[in-house]
Backbone as JSON, one array per atom type, in Angstrom:
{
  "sequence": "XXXXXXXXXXXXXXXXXXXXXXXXXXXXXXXXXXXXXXXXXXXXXXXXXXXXXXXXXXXXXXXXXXXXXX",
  "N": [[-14.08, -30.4, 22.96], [-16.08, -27.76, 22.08], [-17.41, -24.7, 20.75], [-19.62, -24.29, 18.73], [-21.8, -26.42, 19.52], [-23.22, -24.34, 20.53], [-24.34, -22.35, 19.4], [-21.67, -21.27, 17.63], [-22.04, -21.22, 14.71], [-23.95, -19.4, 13.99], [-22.97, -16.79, 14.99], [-22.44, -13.49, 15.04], [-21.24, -10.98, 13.9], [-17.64, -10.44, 13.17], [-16.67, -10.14, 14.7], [-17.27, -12.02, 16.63], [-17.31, -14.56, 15.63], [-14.48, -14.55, 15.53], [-14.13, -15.12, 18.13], [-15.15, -17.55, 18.98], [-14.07, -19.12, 16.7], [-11.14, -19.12, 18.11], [-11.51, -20.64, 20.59], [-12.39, -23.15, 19.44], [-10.01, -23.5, 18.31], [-7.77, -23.63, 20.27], [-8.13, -23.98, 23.21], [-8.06, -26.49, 23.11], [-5.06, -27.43, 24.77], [-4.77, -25.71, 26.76], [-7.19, -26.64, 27.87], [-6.29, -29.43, 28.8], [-4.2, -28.79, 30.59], [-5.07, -27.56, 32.75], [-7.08, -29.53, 33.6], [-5.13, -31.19, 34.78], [-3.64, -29.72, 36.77], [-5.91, -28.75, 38.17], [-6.44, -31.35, 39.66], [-8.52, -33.22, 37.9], [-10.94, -32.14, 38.23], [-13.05, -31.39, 35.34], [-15.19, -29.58, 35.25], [-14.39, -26.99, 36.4], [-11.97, -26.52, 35.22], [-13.11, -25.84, 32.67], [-14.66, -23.3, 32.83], [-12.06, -22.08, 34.05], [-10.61, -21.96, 31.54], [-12.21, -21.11, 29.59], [-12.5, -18.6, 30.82], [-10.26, -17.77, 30.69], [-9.57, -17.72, 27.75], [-11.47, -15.6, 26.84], [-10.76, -13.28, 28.25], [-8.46, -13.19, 26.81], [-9.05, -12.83, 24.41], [-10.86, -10.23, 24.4], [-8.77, -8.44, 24.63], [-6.43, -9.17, 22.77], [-5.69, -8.34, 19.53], [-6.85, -10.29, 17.2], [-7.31, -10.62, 14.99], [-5.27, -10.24, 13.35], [-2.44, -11.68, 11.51], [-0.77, -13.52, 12.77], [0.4, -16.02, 14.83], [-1.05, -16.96, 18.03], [-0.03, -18.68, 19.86], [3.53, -18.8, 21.36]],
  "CA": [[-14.65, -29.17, 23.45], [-16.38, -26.77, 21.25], [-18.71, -23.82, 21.07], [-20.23, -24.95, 17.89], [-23.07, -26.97, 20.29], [-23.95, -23.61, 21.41], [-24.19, -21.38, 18.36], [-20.9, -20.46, 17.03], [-22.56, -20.96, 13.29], [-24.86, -18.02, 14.67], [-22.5, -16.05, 15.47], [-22.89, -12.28, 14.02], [-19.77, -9.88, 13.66], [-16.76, -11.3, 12.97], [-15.31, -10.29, 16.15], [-17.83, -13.12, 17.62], [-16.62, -15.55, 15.25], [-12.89, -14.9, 16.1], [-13.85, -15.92, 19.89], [-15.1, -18.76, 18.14], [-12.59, -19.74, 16.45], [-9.97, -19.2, 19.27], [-11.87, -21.47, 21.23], [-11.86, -24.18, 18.95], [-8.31, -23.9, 17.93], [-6.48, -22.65, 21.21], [-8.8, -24.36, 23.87], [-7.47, -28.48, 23.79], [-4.31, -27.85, 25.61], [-5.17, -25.42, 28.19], [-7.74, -27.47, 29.08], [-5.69, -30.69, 29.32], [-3.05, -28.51, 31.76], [-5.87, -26.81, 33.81], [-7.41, -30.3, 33.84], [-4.32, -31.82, 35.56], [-3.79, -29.04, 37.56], [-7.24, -28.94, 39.5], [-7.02, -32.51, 40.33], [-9.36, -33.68, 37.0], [-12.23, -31.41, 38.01], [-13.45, -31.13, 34.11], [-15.81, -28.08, 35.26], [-13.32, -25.94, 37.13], [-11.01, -26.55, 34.14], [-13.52, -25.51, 31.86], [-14.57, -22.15, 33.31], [-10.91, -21.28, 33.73], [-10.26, -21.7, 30.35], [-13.56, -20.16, 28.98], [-12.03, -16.98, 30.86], [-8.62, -17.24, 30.1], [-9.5, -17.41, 26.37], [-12.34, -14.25, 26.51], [-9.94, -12.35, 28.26], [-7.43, -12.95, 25.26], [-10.13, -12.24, 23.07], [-10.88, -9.0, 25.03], [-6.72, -7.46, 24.88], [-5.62, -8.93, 21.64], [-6.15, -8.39, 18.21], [-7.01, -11.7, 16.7], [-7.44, -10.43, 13.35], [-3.75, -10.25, 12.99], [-1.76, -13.13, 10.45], [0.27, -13.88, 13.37], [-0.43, -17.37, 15.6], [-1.47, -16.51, 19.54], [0.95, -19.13, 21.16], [4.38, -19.13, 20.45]],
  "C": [[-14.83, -28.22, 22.28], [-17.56, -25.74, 21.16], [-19.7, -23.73, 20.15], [-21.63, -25.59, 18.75], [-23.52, -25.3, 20.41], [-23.82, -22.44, 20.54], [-22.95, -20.33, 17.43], [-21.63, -20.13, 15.6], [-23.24, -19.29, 13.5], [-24.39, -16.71, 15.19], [-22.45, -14.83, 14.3], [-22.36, -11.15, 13.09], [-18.58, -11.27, 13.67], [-16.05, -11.04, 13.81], [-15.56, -11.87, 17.05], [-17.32, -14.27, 16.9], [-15.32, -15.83, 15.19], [-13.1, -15.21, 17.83], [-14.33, -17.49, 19.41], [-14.58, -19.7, 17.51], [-11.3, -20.13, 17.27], [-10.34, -19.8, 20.04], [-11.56, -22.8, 20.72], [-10.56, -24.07, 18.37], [-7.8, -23.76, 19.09], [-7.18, -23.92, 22.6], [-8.19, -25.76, 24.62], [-6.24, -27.94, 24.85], [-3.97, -26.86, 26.98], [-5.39, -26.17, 28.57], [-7.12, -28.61, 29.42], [-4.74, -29.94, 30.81], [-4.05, -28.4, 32.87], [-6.61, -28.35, 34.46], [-6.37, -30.88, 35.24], [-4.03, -31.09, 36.96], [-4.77, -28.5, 38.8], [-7.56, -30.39, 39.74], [-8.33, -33.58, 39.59], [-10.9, -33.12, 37.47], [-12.18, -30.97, 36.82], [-13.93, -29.76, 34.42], [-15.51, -27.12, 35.67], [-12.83, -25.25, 35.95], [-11.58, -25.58, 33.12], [-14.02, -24.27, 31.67], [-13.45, -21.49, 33.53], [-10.3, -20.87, 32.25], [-10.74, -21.02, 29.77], [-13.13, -18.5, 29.68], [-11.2, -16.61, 30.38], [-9.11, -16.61, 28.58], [-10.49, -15.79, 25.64], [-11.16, -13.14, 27.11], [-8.37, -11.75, 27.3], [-8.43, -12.16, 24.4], [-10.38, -10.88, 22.82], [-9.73, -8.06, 24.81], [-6.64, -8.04, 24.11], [-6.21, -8.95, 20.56], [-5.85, -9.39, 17.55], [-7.17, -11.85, 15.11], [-5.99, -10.3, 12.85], [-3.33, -11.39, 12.83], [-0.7, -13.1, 11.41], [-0.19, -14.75, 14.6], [-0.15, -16.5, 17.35], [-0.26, -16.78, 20.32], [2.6, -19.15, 20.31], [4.87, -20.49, 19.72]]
}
């Protein structure tokens, strides 16, 4: 899973390339839980996560030298 297919390169501010980034780094093991958790609906999974992770994006400061999960 990555947002790369869909223009991260393109991306413009560097706030857009830290959702970018936090997608591809943070993303795999949500989605494996959320996966298991809805019964292997992939596209459920994948829309929950795609919120979860904007609404991080949204409330924390990602520009900070300190990792998301503990």
């Amino acid at each position: 899973m990555s947002w790369t297919t869909i223009g991260a390169s393109g991306a413009e501010s560097a706030r857009e390339r830290a959702l970018y980034t936090l997608y591809d780094e943070q993303a795999g093991p949500p989605y494996a839980y959320v996966v298991r958790l809805l019964g292997g609906d992939r596209y459920r999974a994948e829309d929950v996560v795609q919120e979860t992770l904007l609404r991080c994006w949204r409330t924390q400061d990602l520009n900070a030298d300190r990792p998301l999960r503990p």
